[in-house]
PDB file of C-alpha atoms in Angstrom:
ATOM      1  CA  UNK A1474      37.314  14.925  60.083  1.00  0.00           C
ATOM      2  CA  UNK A1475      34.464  13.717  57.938  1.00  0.00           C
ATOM      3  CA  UNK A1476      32.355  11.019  59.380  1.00  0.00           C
ATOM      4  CA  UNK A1477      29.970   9.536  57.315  1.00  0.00           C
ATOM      5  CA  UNK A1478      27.162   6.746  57.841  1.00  0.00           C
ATOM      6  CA  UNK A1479      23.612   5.637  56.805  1.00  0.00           C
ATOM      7  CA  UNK A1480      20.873   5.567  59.749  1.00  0.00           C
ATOM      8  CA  UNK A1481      17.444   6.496  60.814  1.00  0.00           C
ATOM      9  CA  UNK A1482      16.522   9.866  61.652  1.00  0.00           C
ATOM     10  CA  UNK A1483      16.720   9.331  65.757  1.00  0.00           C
ATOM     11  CA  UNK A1484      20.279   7.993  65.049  1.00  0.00           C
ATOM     12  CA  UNK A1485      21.280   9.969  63.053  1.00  0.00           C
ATOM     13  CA  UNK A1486      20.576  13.444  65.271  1.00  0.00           C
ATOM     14  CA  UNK A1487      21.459  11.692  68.958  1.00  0.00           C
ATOM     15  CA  UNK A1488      25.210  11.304  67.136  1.00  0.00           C
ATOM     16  CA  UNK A1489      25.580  15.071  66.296  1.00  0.00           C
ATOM     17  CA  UNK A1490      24.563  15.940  69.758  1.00  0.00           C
ATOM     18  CA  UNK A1491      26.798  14.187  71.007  1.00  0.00           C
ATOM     19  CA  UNK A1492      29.607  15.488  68.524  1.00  0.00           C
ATOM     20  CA  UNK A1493      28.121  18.742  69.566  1.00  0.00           C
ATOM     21  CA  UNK A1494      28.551  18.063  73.004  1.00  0.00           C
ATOM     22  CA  UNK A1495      32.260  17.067  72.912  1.00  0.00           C
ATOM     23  CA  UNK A1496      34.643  19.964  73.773  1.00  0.00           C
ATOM     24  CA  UNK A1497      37.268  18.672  70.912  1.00  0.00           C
ATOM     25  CA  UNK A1498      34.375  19.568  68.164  1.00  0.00           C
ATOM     26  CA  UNK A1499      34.818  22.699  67.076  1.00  0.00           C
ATOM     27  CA  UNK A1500      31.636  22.177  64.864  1.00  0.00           C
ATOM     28  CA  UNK A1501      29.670  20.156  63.463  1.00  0.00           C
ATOM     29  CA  UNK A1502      28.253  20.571  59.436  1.00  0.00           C
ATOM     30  CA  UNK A1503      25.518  18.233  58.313  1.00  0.00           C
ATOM     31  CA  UNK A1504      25.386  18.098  54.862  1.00  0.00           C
ATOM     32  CA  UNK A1505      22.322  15.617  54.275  1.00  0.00           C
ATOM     33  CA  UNK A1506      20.529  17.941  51.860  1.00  0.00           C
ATOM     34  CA  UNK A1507      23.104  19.570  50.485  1.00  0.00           C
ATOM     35  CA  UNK A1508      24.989  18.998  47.062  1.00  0.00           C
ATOM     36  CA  UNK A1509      28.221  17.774  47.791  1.00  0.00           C
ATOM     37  CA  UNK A1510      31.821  16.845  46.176  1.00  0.00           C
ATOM     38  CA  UNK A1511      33.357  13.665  48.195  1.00  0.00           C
ATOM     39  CA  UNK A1512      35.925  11.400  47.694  1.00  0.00           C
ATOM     40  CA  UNK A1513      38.333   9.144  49.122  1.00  0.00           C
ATOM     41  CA  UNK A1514      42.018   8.246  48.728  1.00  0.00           C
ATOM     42  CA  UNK A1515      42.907   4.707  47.953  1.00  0.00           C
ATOM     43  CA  UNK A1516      46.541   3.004  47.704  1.00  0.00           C
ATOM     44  CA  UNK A1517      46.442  -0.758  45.860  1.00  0.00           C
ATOM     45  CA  UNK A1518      49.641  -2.176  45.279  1.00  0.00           C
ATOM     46  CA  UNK A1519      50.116  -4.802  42.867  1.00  0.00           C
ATOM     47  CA  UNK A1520      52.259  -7.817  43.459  1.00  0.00           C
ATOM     48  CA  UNK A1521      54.137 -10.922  41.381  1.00  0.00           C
ATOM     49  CA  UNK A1522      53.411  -8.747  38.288  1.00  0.00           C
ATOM     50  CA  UNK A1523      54.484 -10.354  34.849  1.00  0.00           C
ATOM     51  CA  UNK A1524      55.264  -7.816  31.856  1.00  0.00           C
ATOM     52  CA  UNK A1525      51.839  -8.456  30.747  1.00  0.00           C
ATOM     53  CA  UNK A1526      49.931  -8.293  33.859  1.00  0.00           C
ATOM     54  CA  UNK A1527      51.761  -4.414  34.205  1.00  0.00           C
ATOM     55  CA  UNK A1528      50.510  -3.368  30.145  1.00  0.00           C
ATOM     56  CA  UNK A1529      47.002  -4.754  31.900  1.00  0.00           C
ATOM     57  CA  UNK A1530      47.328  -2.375  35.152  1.00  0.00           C
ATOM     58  CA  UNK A1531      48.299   0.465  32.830  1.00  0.00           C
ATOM     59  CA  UNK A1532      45.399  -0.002  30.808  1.00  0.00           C
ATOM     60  CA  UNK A1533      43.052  -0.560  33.748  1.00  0.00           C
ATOM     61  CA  UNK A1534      44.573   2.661  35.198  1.00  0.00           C
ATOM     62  CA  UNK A1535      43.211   4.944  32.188  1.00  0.00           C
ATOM     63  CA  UNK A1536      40.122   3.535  32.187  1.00  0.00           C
ATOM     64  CA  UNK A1537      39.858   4.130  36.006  1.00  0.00           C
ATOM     65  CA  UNK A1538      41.623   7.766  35.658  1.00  0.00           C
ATOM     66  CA  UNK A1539      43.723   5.915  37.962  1.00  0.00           C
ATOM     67  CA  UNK A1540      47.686   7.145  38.486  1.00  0.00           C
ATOM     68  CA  UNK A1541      50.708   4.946  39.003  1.00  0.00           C
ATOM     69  CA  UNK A1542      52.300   6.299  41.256  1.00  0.00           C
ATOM     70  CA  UNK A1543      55.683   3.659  41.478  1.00  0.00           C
ATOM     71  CA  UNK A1544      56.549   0.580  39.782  1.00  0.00           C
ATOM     72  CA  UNK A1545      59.529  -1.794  39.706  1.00  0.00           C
ATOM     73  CA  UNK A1546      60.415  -5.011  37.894  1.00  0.00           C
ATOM     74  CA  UNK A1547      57.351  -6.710  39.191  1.00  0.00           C
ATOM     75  CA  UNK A1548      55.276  -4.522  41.848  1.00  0.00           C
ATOM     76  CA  UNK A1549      53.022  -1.356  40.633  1.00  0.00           C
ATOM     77  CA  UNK A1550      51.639   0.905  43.073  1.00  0.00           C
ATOM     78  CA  UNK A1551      48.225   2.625  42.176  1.00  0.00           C
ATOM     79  CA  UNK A1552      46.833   5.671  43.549  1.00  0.00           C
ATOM     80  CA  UNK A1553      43.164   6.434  43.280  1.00  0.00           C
ATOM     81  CA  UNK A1554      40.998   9.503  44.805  1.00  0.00           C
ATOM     82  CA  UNK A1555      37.778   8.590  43.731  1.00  0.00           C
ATOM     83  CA  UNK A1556      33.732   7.955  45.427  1.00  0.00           C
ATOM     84  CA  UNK A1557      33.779   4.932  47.375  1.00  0.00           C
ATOM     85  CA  UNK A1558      31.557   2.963  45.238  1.00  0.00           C
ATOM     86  CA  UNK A1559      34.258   3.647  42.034  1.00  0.00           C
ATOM     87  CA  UNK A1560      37.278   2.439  44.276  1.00  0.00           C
ATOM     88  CA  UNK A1561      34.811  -0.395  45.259  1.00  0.00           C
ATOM     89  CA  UNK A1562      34.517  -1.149  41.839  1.00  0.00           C
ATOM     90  CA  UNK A1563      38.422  -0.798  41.023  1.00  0.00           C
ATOM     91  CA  UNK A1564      38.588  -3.040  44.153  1.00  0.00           C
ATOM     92  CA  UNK A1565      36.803  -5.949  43.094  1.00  0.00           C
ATOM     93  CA  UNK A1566      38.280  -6.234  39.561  1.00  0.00           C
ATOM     94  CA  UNK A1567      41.934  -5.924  40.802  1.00  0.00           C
ATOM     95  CA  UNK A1568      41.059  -8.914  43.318  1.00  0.00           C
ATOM     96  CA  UNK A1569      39.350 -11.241  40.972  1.00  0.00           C
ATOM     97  CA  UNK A1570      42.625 -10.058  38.194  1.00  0.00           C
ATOM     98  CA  UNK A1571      44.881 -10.484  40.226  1.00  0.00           C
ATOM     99  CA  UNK A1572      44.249 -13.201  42.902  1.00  0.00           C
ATOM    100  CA  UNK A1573      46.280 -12.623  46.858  1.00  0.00           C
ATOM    101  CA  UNK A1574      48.697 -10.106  44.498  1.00  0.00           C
ATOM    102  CA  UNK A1575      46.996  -6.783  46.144  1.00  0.00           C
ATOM    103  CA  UNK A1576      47.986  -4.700  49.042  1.00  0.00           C
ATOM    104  CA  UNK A1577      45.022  -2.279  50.251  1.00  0.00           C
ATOM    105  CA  UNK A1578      45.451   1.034  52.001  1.00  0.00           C
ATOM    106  CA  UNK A1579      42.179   2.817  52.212  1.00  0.00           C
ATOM    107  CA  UNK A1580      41.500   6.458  53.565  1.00  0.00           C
ATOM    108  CA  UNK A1581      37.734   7.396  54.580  1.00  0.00           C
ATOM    109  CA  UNK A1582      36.311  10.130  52.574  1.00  0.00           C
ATOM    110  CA  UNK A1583      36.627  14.037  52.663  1.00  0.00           C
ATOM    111  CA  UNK A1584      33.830  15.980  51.524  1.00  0.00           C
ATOM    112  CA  UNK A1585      33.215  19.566  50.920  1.00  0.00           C
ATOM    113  CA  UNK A1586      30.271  21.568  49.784  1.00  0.00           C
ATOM    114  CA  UNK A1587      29.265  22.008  46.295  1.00  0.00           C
ATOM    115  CA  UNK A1588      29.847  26.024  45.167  1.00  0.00           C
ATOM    116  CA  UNK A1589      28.332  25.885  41.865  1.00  0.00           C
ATOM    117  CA  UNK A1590      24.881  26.639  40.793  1.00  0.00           C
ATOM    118  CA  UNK A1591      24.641  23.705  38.440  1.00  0.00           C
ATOM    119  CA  UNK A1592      25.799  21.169  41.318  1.00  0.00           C
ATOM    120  CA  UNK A1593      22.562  22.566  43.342  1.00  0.00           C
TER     121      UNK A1593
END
């Protein structure tokens, strides 16, 4: 499980001794200064779609590096595994495109330690 939040220091280190603490932790990794790779998984679906509005989510998907993932006559399904702040971003423009048309299903993130050098 990765949990991830902004605090202050004091918060920050009572929560993972706590975690530590709890018999279900097996352990616990803090990777504060560390280099990391994270990302999260993110599901929109788009509803009421004309012909044009599903050129427009194709287009928006390679800009995005976005993958459609299903798609009928009229619904597209979108499947993005990106940082949170660039599905934030693919968030806000799908809402203001296409107006109470969206379906959201949001993981949290994953993260992992960088291995390269270069990402040091």
């Amino acid at each position: 499980m990765t949990i991830s939040l902004t605090s202050d220091d004091r918060t920050f280190e009572q929560l993972k001794k706590q975690l530590d603490r709890s018999v279900e932790v097996i352990k616990v990794v803090d990777y504060t200064d560390t280099s990391i790779h994270m990302k999260e998984i993110l599901f929109i679906k788009v509803m009421h779609c004309s012909d044009a509005d599903i050129t427009e989510l194709f287009r928006i998907s390679k800009v995005f590096g976005v993958e459609i993932i299903d798609y009928d006559g009229d619904t597209v399904l979108l499947e993005c595994t990106q940082t949170e702040n660039r599905n934030n971003d693919l968030i806000a423009l799908l809402k203001r495109k296409f107006v109470n048309r969206i379906e959201i299903v949001r993981g949290g993130s994953v993260a992992v330690e960088a291995v390269s050098i270069s990402e040091r």
